[in-house]
Coordinates of C-alpha atoms and ligand atoms in Angstrom, one line a residue:
X614 CA 0.0 0.3 0.0
X615 CA 2.2 2.8 -1.5
X616 CA 1.1 6.3 0.4
X617 CA -2.3 4.9 2.0
X618 CA -3.2 4.4 -1.3
X619 CA -4.4 1.2 -2.9
X620 CA -6.5 0.3 -6.0
X621 CA -9.7 -2.2 -7.0
X622 CA -11.7 -1.9 -9.9
X623 CA -14.9 -2.4 -7.7
X624 CA -15.0 -1.0 -3.8
X625 CA -18.5 -3.0 -2.2
X626 CA -19.1 -1.1 1.0
X627 CA -20.9 -3.4 3.8
X628 CA -20.4 -7.2 4.4
X629 CA -24.0 -7.8 4.9
X630 CA -26.4 -10.2 2.3
X631 CA -26.5 -7.1 -0.4
X632 CA -23.5 -6.2 -0.5
X633 CA -21.5 -10.0 -0.8
X634 CA -23.9 -11.0 -3.4
X635 CA -22.4 -7.7 -4.8
X636 CA -19.4 -8.8 -4.5
X637 CA -19.6 -12.3 -5.6
X638 CA -21.7 -11.0 -8.7
X639 CA -18.7 -8.5 -9.5
X640 CA -16.0 -11.0 -8.9
X641 CA -17.9 -13.3 -11.2
X642 CA -17.8 -10.8 -13.8
X643 CA -14.8 -10.6 -14.2
X644 CA -14.1 -7.7 -11.5
X645 CA -11.2 -7.0 -9.0
X646 CA -13.1 -6.7 -5.6
X647 CA -12.0 -5.0 -2.4
X648 CA -15.1 -5.5 0.0
X649 CA -15.1 -2.2 2.8
X650 CA -16.5 -4.0 6.6
X651 CA -17.4 -1.3 8.8
X652 CA -17.2 -3.9 11.9
X653 CA -14.7 -5.7 13.6
X654 CA -14.7 -9.7 12.7
X655 CA -16.8 -10.8 15.6
X656 CA -19.3 -7.9 14.8
X657 CA -19.3 -9.2 10.8
X658 CA -23.4 -9.9 8.5
X659 CA -24.7 -6.4 9.5
X660 CA -29.1 -6.9 10.0
X661 CA -28.8 -10.0 7.4
X662 CA -26.7 -12.5 10.7
X663 CA -29.2 -11.7 12.9
X664 CA -32.4 -12.6 10.6
X665 CA -34.6 -15.9 11.0
X666 CA -33.2 -16.4 7.1
X667 CA -36.9 -16.4 5.6
X668 CA -36.4 -15.6 1.8
X669 CA -39.6 -14.7 -0.4
X670 CA -39.5 -15.3 -3.8
X671 CA -41.8 -16.4 -6.6
X672 CA -41.8 -20.4 -8.0
X673 CA -43.3 -23.4 -9.3
X674 CA -44.8 -25.3 -6.5
X675 CA -43.0 -28.2 -4.4
X676 CA -41.0 -28.7 -7.8
X677 CA -39.0 -25.7 -7.8
X678 CA -38.8 -25.9 -4.1
X679 CA -36.4 -29.1 -4.4
X680 CA -34.6 -27.6 -7.1
X681 CA -33.1 -25.4 -4.2
X682 CA -33.3 -28.0 -1.6
X683 CA -32.1 -31.1 -3.2
X684 CA -32.7 -32.7 0.6
X685 CA -35.8 -33.3 0.4
X686 CA -36.6 -37.2 -0.7
X687 CA -39.1 -38.4 -2.4
X688 CA -40.7 -40.2 0.4
X689 CA -41.3 -36.7 2.4
X690 CA -42.7 -34.4 -1.4
X691 CA -45.3 -37.4 -1.0
X692 CA -46.0 -35.5 2.7
X693 CA -45.5 -32.0 1.6
X694 CA -48.0 -29.6 0.0
X695 CA -46.4 -26.1 -1.1
X696 CA -48.5 -24.5 -3.5
X697 CA -47.7 -22.3 -6.5
X698 CA -46.2 -18.6 -5.8
X699 CA -46.3 -17.1 -9.2
X700 CA -44.1 -13.8 -9.6
X701 CA -47.8 -12.2 -9.8
X702 CA -48.5 -13.4 -6.3
X703 CA -45.6 -11.8 -4.7
X704 CA -46.2 -8.6 -6.7
X705 CA -49.8 -8.2 -5.3
X706 CA -48.3 -9.1 -2.1
X707 CA -45.4 -6.1 -2.3
X708 CA -48.2 -4.1 -3.1
X709 CA -50.8 -4.9 -0.3
X710 CA -48.7 -4.4 2.4
X711 CA -47.5 -1.0 0.8
X712 CA -50.7 0.3 -0.5
X713 CA -49.4 0.5 -3.3
X714 CA -46.9 2.9 -3.1
X715 CA -44.1 0.0 -3.8
X716 CA -41.9 1.7 -7.0
X717 CA -43.4 -1.0 -9.8
X718 CA -39.5 -1.2 -11.7
X719 CA -38.1 -2.2 -8.8
X720 CA -40.8 -4.4 -7.6
X721 CA -41.3 -5.9 -10.7
X722 CA -37.9 -6.5 -10.7
X723 CA -37.6 -7.8 -7.4
X724 CA -40.5 -10.5 -8.1
X725 CA -39.2 -11.5 -11.6
X726 CA -35.2 -11.5 -10.5
X727 CA -36.2 -13.5 -7.2
X728 CA -36.1 -17.5 -8.1
X729 CA -33.7 -16.9 -10.8
X730 CA -31.0 -15.5 -8.1
X731 CA -32.6 -17.7 -5.3
X732 CA -30.5 -20.2 -8.0
X733 CA -27.2 -18.5 -7.7
X734 CA -27.3 -18.1 -4.7
X735 CA -27.4 -22.1 -4.1
X736 CA -24.9 -22.6 -6.8
X737 CA -22.7 -19.9 -4.9
X738 CA -23.1 -22.2 -1.9
X739 CA -25.6 -20.8 -0.2
X740 CA -28.0 -23.6 1.6
X741 CA -31.4 -23.9 2.1
X742 CA -34.2 -25.6 4.3
X743 CA -38.0 -25.5 4.6
X744 CA -39.3 -23.3 7.5
X745 CA -41.1 -24.5 9.9
X746 CA -42.4 -21.8 10.7
X747 CA -44.7 -22.2 7.8
X748 CA -46.6 -25.2 8.1
X749 CA -49.6 -26.5 9.7
X750 CA -49.7 -30.2 9.4
X751 CA -53.0 -32.2 8.6
X752 CA -53.9 -35.8 8.0
X753 CA -50.1 -36.2 7.8
X754 CA -49.2 -33.4 5.0
X755 CA -47.5 -30.0 5.9
X756 CA -48.7 -27.5 4.5
X757 CA -46.7 -24.4 3.6
X758 CA -49.3 -21.6 3.8
X759 CA -48.3 -17.3 3.0
X760 CA -45.4 -18.3 -0.2
X761 CA -42.7 -18.1 2.3
X762 CA -41.8 -21.6 3.0
X763 CA -38.1 -21.5 2.4
X764 CA -35.4 -20.5 4.9
X765 CA -31.5 -19.7 4.4
X766 CA -29.7 -22.6 5.9
X767 CA -28.8 -22.0 9.7
X768 CA -30.7 -18.6 9.2
X769 CA -28.8 -15.2 9.2
X770 CA -25.6 -17.0 10.8
X771 CA -25.3 -19.7 7.9
X772 CA -26.0 -17.5 5.4
X773 CA -23.0 -14.8 6.8
X774 CA -21.0 -18.2 6.3
X775 CA -21.9 -19.1 3.8
X776 CA -21.4 -16.4 1.6
X777 CA -18.0 -15.1 3.0
X778 CA -16.9 -18.8 2.4
X779 CA -17.8 -18.0 -1.2
X780 CA -16.2 -14.6 -1.3
X781 CA -12.8 -16.0 0.4
X782 CA -12.9 -19.3 -2.8
X783 CA -13.6 -16.4 -4.7
X784 CA -10.0 -14.6 -3.7
X785 CA -12.2 -10.8 -2.7
X786 CA -10.5 -8.8 0.1
X787 CA -12.7 -8.1 3.1
X788 CA -10.8 -5.2 5.2
X789 CA -12.8 -5.3 8.7
X790 CA -12.4 -1.9 11.3
X791 CA -12.7 -0.3 7.8
X792 CA -15.6 2.2 7.8
X793 CA -16.0 4.2 3.9
X794 CA -16.0 8.2 5.3
X795 CA -15.9 9.8 1.7
X796 CA -17.0 8.9 -2.0
X797 CA -14.2 10.7 -4.5
X798 CA -15.6 11.8 -7.5
X799 CA -13.8 13.5 -10.3
X800 CA -14.7 16.7 -12.3
X801 CA -17.5 15.6 -14.2
X802 CA -18.5 14.1 -10.3
X803 CA -18.3 10.4 -11.9
X804 CA -16.6 8.1 -8.8
X805 CA -13.1 7.3 -8.5
X806 CA -13.4 5.4 -5.5
X807 CA -13.7 6.1 -1.7
X808 CA -11.8 7.4 1.9
X809 CA -11.9 4.3 4.4
X810 CA -10.9 5.1 8.1
X811 CA -8.7 1.3 8.4
X812 CA -8.3 1.4 12.0
X813 CA -7.8 4.8 12.6
X814 CA -5.6 5.6 9.4
X815 CA -7.2 7.1 6.5
X816 CA -6.8 4.8 3.0
X817 CA -7.6 6.1 0.0
X818 CA -9.5 3.6 -2.8
X819 CA -9.2 4.3 -6.1
X820 CA -12.1 2.8 -8.0
X821 CA -14.2 2.6 -11.0
X822 CA -17.4 1.9 -9.2
X823 CA -18.5 2.2 -5.6
X824 CA -21.0 -0.6 -4.6
X825 CA -22.6 1.1 -1.0
X826 CA -24.9 -2.0 0.4
X827 CA -24.1 -0.6 3.7
X828 CA -27.2 -0.5 5.2
X829 CA -30.5 1.8 7.3
X830 CA -30.0 4.2 9.5
X831 CA -32.1 2.4 12.1
X832 CA -28.9 2.7 14.6
X833 CA -28.9 6.1 14.4
X834 CA -30.8 7.5 17.4
X835 CA -31.0 11.3 16.0
X836 CA -31.6 9.9 12.4
X837 CA -34.4 8.2 13.9
X838 CA -35.9 11.1 15.4
X839 CA -34.7 13.5 12.7
X840 CA -37.1 11.3 9.5
X841 CA -38.8 9.6 11.3
X842 CA -39.7 10.5 15.0
X843 CA -38.7 11.6 18.2
X844 CA -40.7 9.1 20.2
X845 CA -38.3 6.4 18.0
X846 CA -35.4 7.5 19.9
X847 CA -36.4 4.6 22.3
X848 CA -37.0 1.9 20.2
X849 CA -34.8 -1.1 20.3
X850 CA -31.9 -1.4 17.5
X851 CA -33.0 -5.1 17.1
X852 CA -30.1 -5.9 14.5
X853 CA -26.5 -4.4 14.1
X854 CA -25.1 -1.5 16.0
X855 CA -22.7 0.0 12.3
X856 CA -26.3 0.7 10.5
X857 CA -26.2 4.7 11.2
X858 CA -26.7 6.0 7.7
X859 CA -23.2 6.6 6.4
X860 CA -23.8 5.4 2.9
X861 CA -26.9 7.7 2.6
X862 CA -24.5 10.3 3.7
X863 CA -22.2 9.9 1.7
X864 CA -24.4 9.4 -1.6
X865 CA -25.9 12.5 -0.2
X866 CA -23.1 14.4 -0.4
X867 CA -22.3 13.4 -3.8
X868 CA -26.2 14.2 -4.8
X869 CA -27.6 11.1 -4.7
X870 CA -31.8 11.8 -5.2
X871 CA -33.1 11.1 -1.6
X872 CA -35.7 8.1 -2.8
X873 CA -38.7 6.5 -0.7
X874 CA -40.5 6.2 2.7
X875 CA -37.7 8.6 4.7
X876 CA -40.6 8.5 7.3
X877 CA -41.2 4.9 7.9
X878 CA -39.6 1.5 8.6
X879 CA -39.9 -2.2 9.6
X880 CA -40.8 -2.8 13.2
X881 CA -42.3 -5.1 15.4
X882 CA -43.2 -6.4 18.8
X883 CA -39.9 -7.5 20.6
X884 CA -39.8 -8.7 23.7
X885 CA -39.3 -5.9 26.4
X886 CA -36.2 -7.2 27.8
X887 CA -33.9 -7.8 24.7
X888 CA -30.6 -6.5 24.3
X889 CA -30.9 -2.2 23.1
X890 CA -28.8 -3.1 20.0
X891 CA -28.2 -6.2 18.3
X892 CA -26.3 -9.3 20.2
X893 CA -24.2 -10.8 18.2
X894 CA -23.7 -13.4 20.4
X895 CA -27.9 -14.1 20.2
X896 CA -28.8 -13.9 16.5
X897 CA -31.3 -15.4 14.2
X898 CA -33.9 -13.2 15.9
X899 CA -34.7 -15.1 19.0
X900 CA -36.4 -11.8 20.4
X901 CA -39.3 -11.4 18.7
X902 CA -42.9 -11.9 19.1
X903 CA -45.1 -12.2 16.4
X904 CA -47.9 -14.7 18.0
X905 CA -50.2 -12.0 18.6
X906 CA -52.5 -13.3 16.2
X907 CA -53.3 -15.8 18.6
X908 CA -54.4 -13.6 21.1
X909 CA -54.4 -10.3 22.2
X910 CA -52.5 -7.3 22.8
X911 CA -52.9 -5.0 25.5
X912 CA -51.4 -1.6 26.9
X913 CA -50.9 -0.5 30.3
X914 CA -53.9 1.4 30.6
X915 CA -55.7 -2.0 30.5
X916 CA -56.8 -1.2 26.2
X917 CA -56.1 -2.8 23.4
X918 CA -55.5 -0.8 20.2
X919 CA -55.1 -2.7 17.0
X920 CA -56.8 -5.7 15.4
X921 CA -54.7 -8.8 16.3
X922 CA -56.5 -10.9 14.1
X923 CA -57.0 -8.3 11.0
X924 CA -54.4 -10.8 8.8
X925 CA -51.7 -13.8 9.0
X926 CA -49.0 -12.1 11.1
X927 CA -46.7 -12.0 8.0
X928 CA -48.6 -8.6 6.5
X929 CA -49.5 -7.2 10.0
X930 CA -46.7 -7.7 12.2
X931 CA -44.2 -5.0 10.7
X932 CA -46.4 -2.5 11.1
X933 CA -47.5 -3.4 15.2
X934 CA -44.1 -2.5 16.7
X935 CA -45.5 0.9 15.4
X936 CA -48.4 0.6 17.1
X937 CA -46.6 -0.5 20.3
X938 CA -44.5 2.3 20.3
X939 CA -47.3 4.9 20.9
X940 CA -48.3 3.2 23.8
X941 CA -48.0 4.6 27.0
X942 CA -43.6 4.0 28.0
X943 CA -43.9 2.3 25.1
X944 CA -44.9 -1.5 26.7
X945 CA -47.8 -3.8 25.4
X946 CA -48.9 -7.0 26.9
X947 CA -49.3 -10.2 24.6
X948 CA -51.7 -12.2 26.2
X949 CA -53.0 -15.9 25.8
X950 CA -54.3 -18.4 27.4
X951 CA -53.8 -22.9 27.0
X952 CA -55.5 -23.4 24.3
X953 CA -53.2 -20.7 22.3
X954 CA -49.9 -21.4 24.1
X955 CA -48.9 -24.9 22.4
X956 CA -48.8 -22.6 19.2
X957 CA -46.9 -20.1 20.0
X958 CA -43.8 -19.8 18.2
X959 CA -41.0 -21.4 19.5
X960 CA -39.2 -17.6 20.4
X961 CA -41.8 -18.0 23.6
X962 CA -40.3 -20.7 25.0
X963 CA -36.6 -20.0 25.0
X964 CA -34.9 -19.1 28.6
X965 CA -34.7 -15.5 27.2
X966 CA -38.5 -14.7 26.5
X967 CA -39.8 -12.9 29.6
X968 CA -42.8 -14.0 30.4
X969 CA -46.0 -13.8 33.2
X970 CA -47.9 -17.2 33.9
X971 CA -50.9 -17.2 36.5
X972 CA -53.9 -19.7 36.8
X973 CA -56.2 -17.3 36.8
X974 CA -56.5 -13.7 35.0
X975 CA -57.3 -11.5 38.2
X976 CA -53.7 -13.6 39.2
X977 CA -52.0 -12.4 35.7
X978 CA -53.0 -9.0 36.3
X979 CA -51.1 -8.9 39.7
X980 CA -48.0 -9.3 38.2
X981 CA -47.8 -6.7 35.6
X982 CA -47.8 -3.2 35.5
X983 CA -50.9 -2.3 34.3
X984 CA -54.4 -1.3 35.2
X985 CA -55.5 -3.8 36.8
X986 CA -59.3 -3.5 36.7
X987 CA -59.6 -1.9 32.7
X988 CA -57.1 -4.9 32.0
X989 CA -60.0 -7.4 33.9
X990 CA -62.3 -5.4 32.2
X991 CA -61.6 -5.8 28.2
X992 CA -61.0 -9.1 28.2
X993 CA -63.9 -9.8 29.7
X994 CA -65.8 -7.8 26.8
X995 CA -63.5 -9.4 24.4
X996 CA -64.5 -12.5 25.8
X997 CA -68.2 -11.6 25.2
X998 CA -68.0 -10.2 22.5
X999 CA -66.3 -13.2 20.6
X1000 CA -68.6 -15.2 17.8
X1001 CA -69.1 -18.3 17.4
X1002 CA -67.4 -20.3 14.1
X1003 CA -64.8 -22.8 13.2
X1004 CA -61.4 -21.9 14.9
X1005 CA -58.9 -22.8 11.8
X1006 CA -55.2 -21.1 12.4
X1007 CA -54.0 -22.2 9.0
X1008 CA -56.5 -19.7 7.0
X1009 CA -58.0 -16.6 7.6
X1010 CA -60.9 -18.2 10.1
X1011 CA -62.9 -15.1 10.0
X1012 CA -63.9 -16.4 13.7
X1013 CA -64.0 -12.8 14.9
X1014 CA -65.7 -10.2 17.3
X1015 CA -68.7 -8.5 17.4
X1016 CA -69.4 -5.1 18.7
X1017 CA -66.4 -4.1 20.7
X1018 CA -63.0 -2.0 19.1
X1019 CA -60.8 -2.5 17.8
X1020 CA -62.5 -5.7 16.4
X1021 CA -60.6 -8.7 16.4
X1022 CA -61.6 -10.3 13.0
X1023 CA -60.2 -13.6 12.7
X1024 CA -58.8 -16.4 15.4
X1025 CA -61.4 -15.2 17.9
X1026 CA -61.0 -17.2 21.1
X1027 CA -61.9 -16.3 24.4
X1028 CA -59.5 -16.7 26.8
X1029 CA -60.9 -18.4 29.5
X1030 CA -58.7 -21.8 30.0
X1031 CA -56.0 -21.4 32.7
X1032 CA -52.8 -21.2 32.8
X1033 CA -52.7 -17.7 31.4
X1034 CA -49.7 -16.3 29.9
X1035 CA -48.3 -12.6 29.2
X1036 CA -45.7 -11.1 27.3
X1037 CA -44.3 -7.6 27.9
X1038 CA -43.2 -5.8 24.6
X1039 CA -42.2 -2.7 23.6
X1040 CA -41.1 -1.6 20.1
X1041 CA -37.9 -3.1 18.5
X1042 CA -36.8 -1.0 14.7
X1043 CA -35.4 -3.3 12.0
X1044 CA -34.7 -1.1 9.4
X1045 CA -35.4 1.8 7.6
X1046 CA -37.4 2.3 4.3
X1047 CA -35.9 5.7 3.1
X1048 CA -33.1 5.5 1.1
X1049 CA -31.7 6.7 -3.3
X1050 CA -32.9 6.2 -5.6
X1051 CA -31.8 3.7 -8.5
X1052 CA -32.0 2.7 -12.1
X1053 CA -32.4 -1.0 -13.1
X1054 CA -29.2 -1.4 -13.0
X1055 CA -28.7 -0.5 -9.9
X1056 CA -26.5 3.1 -10.6
X1057 CA -27.4 6.0 -8.3
X1058 CA -29.6 8.8 -9.4
X1059 CA -29.2 12.3 -9.5
X1060 CA -31.6 15.0 -8.3
X1061 CA -32.2 15.0 -12.2
X1062 CA -32.7 11.0 -12.9
X1063 CA -28.9 11.1 -14.7
X1064 CA -27.0 8.1 -13.4
X1065 CA -23.8 9.1 -11.0
X1066 CA -21.6 7.1 -12.9
X1067 CA -19.7 4.7 -10.3
X1068 CA -21.7 4.5 -8.0
X1069 CA -25.0 1.8 -7.3
X1070 CA -26.5 0.5 -4.4
X1071 CA -28.3 -2.2 -3.2
X1072 CA -30.2 -3.6 0.1
X1073 CA -31.8 -1.6 2.6
X1074 CA -29.9 1.7 1.1
X1075 CA -32.2 1.7 -1.8
X1076 CA -34.9 3.8 -1.2
X1077 CA -39.0 2.8 -2.4
X1078 CA -39.7 -0.6 -2.4
X1079 CA -40.7 -0.9 0.9
X1080 CA -43.3 1.6 2.2
X1081 CA -46.1 1.1 5.1
X1082 CA -44.7 -2.7 5.4
X1083 CA -43.2 -5.4 3.8
X1084 CA -44.1 -8.8 3.2
X1085 CA -42.1 -10.7 5.5
X1086 CA -38.7 -12.4 3.6
X1087 CA -38.6 -9.5 0.7
X1088 CA -35.5 -7.4 2.9
X1089 CA -32.7 -10.7 2.5
X1090 CA -34.5 -11.2 -1.4
X1091 CA -34.4 -7.3 -1.9
X1092 CA -30.4 -7.4 -1.0
X1093 CA -29.6 -10.6 -3.3
X1094 CA -31.1 -9.5 -6.1
X1095 CA -30.5 -6.1 -6.0
X1096 CA -26.7 -6.8 -5.0
X1097 CA -26.4 -9.2 -7.8
X1098 CA -27.3 -6.8 -10.4
X1099 CA -25.1 -4.2 -8.6
X1100 CA -22.1 -6.3 -9.2
X1101 CA -22.9 -7.6 -12.5
X1102 CA -22.8 -3.2 -13.4
X1103 CA -20.4 -2.4 -11.1
X1104 CA -18.0 -4.8 -12.4
X1105 CA -18.9 -3.7 -16.6
X1106 CA -18.5 -0.3 -16.4
X1107 CA -15.8 -0.5 -13.8
X1108 CA -13.6 -3.2 -16.9
X1109 CA -14.8 -0.3 -19.3
X1110 CA -13.5 2.2 -18.3
X1111 CA -10.1 0.1 -18.0
X1112 CA -10.1 -0.5 -21.2
X1113 CA -11.6 2.7 -22.0
X1114 CA -7.9 4.0 -20.7
X1115 CA -6.1 1.3 -22.7
X1116 CA -6.9 1.6 -26.1
Ligands
FAD649 C1 -34.0 -9.8 13.7 C2 -34.1 -9.0 12.2 C3 -34.3 -10.2 12.1 C4 -34.8 -10.0 10.5 N1 -35.2 -11.3 9.9 C5 -35.3 -11.6 8.6 C6 -35.4 -12.5 7.9 O1 -36.1 -13.6 8.4 N2 -35.9 -12.0 6.4 C7 -35.8 -11.1 6.2 O2 -35.7 -10.6 4.5 N3 -35.2 -10.4 6.5 C8 -34.9 -9.5 7.4 N4 -34.3 -9.0 8.5 C9 -34.3 -8.1 7.7 C10 -32.6 -8.3 6.9 O3 -32.1 -8.4 7.8 C11 -32.3 -6.7 6.4 O4 -33.5 -6.1 5.5 C12 -31.3 -7.1 5.5 O5 -30.5 -8.5 6.2 C13 -30.6 -6.4 4.8 O6 -29.0 -6.7 4.3 P1 -28.3 -5.5 3.5 O7 -26.7 -6.1 3.0 O8 -29.0 -4.4 3.0 O9 -28.4 -4.5 5.2 P2 -26.7 -5.6 6.5 O10 -27.3 -7.0 6.1 O11 -27.5 -4.3 7.9 O12 -25.6 -5.2 6.2 C14 -25.2 -3.9 6.7 C15 -23.5 -3.7 6.6 O13 -22.5 -2.4 6.6 C16 -21.9 -2.0 7.2 N5 -21.5 -1.1 7.1 C17 -22.3 0.0 8.3 N6 -21.8 1.8 7.6 C18 -20.4 1.1 7.2 C19 -19.8 1.9 6.2 N7 -19.1 3.4 6.3 N8 -18.2 1.5 6.0 C20 -18.1 0.0 5.8 N9 -19.1 -0.6 6.2 C21 -20.8 -0.4 6.7 C22 -22.4 -2.8 8.4 O14 -21.3 -2.9 9.2 C23 -22.9 -3.6 8.1 O15 -22.6 -5.1 7.8 C24 -34.4 -9.1 9.6 C25 -33.5 -8.3 10.2 C26 -33.3 -8.4 11.8 C27 -32.5 -7.0 12.2

């Protein structure tokens, strides 16, 4: 490294899923690649490391799933039902949860490239397995519902391990404790590299292109307050502490156009005692509390505030976190009884789960910091409002309530069988929706919608895909689709520049 200056064809900022996909694809396309990661080695992997690994893509039935999980035997296949999830289903789901606001070009790209990207990931060593959180068993057959039957093998931990292994095999350099601090431009505002703080030393990396894949600004308290709202200062950060909007700041400094829902984010109800920022020793999304559609959610005043059964959790969990944040002390209690307890997701039964258990509702209320009489009244009123009907948690059963506000639209069972359980939750922010504008090639656009030559983005950095809410499993898929795309484009751009310089 002469005078702290090095050269690469492509610099990728970040080492999460989007960045690693970008780096691998740039390398496959002939570029010499450097990854810059701000975190130390033992905190590598970004938010992607913390995930459950659920990944949403379009597929044609079980045959398409067996292509990427070849370990499913013929015998097992006979007892598995995985309905086709068409590209049009995926697109409709995105539009449904974003209230039609998702950029149609980006959403179409995400959907149409999803399956080919999954196959590409598999060919690059990423393992997949069936997503046991999305199935119910009926008469000996395992029915997978909701278009999300697959997870990366061993969750986000496995995904990051496998992508890093591949990057290493391909000879991609990775610098840890290396924060990109500024983009370099030439006199035409074309990108010519990045300045890096490499463990306290400033290094200039010259390159034909830079891919920004360094996450959102969810771990930045001030940016959360500025863009999403003051109350967001109090949210727990579910993932990495390093996503503080560096990529947004660097991109805006060279004229990138802000894009998407800067006042929006993905957030969920998470264990009240979860770490304040993601603990790299406790990955796997173990603090989430997503079985609320089976029970009730009450605040400290003893009141309900959402329709717990409005839809399957995949379509509501990402917006109900925000509702919890609005409650007194940003706290709520998910309440269940013995009838629904066996159906709760496994996170509810881990040692890390905070839970109160009692033999009567009155005793349960005594344990909780709630307005006891209102808490009990709300539950009694709810019990009285529950309508008859066939209870079936595998479909929207329309077994609801009548005469209470908010209603519970599906899966309404009376809370009446001891023991009773209450899980305290608060709001955990997952990632921010606001980002920068990119073209169909993954190039970053300026305010005039012109490409900033040599600058690309992927993953949480891209704005315009998610608004209001998002269909579970789309974050990883978006990172992979747009990471791969940015890698192809960045490599082509840098190699062309090199060739032009020679001839
Ligand atoms: C607890 C949890 C569970 C989730 N579960 C799922 C799930 O099951 N399925 C799903 O699809 N999505 C899930 N998500 C969302 C998903 O994690 C993200 O959408 C996705 O991982 C984003 O990938 P990314 O590569 O853009 O960002 P990240 O994976 O966050 O990577 C960004 C990287 O950039 C680095 N960085 C930041 N600034 C700099 C800088 N200046 N210089 C160098 N490096 C920098 C960070 O350290 C980090 O390593 C979950 C998120 C969390 C937190």
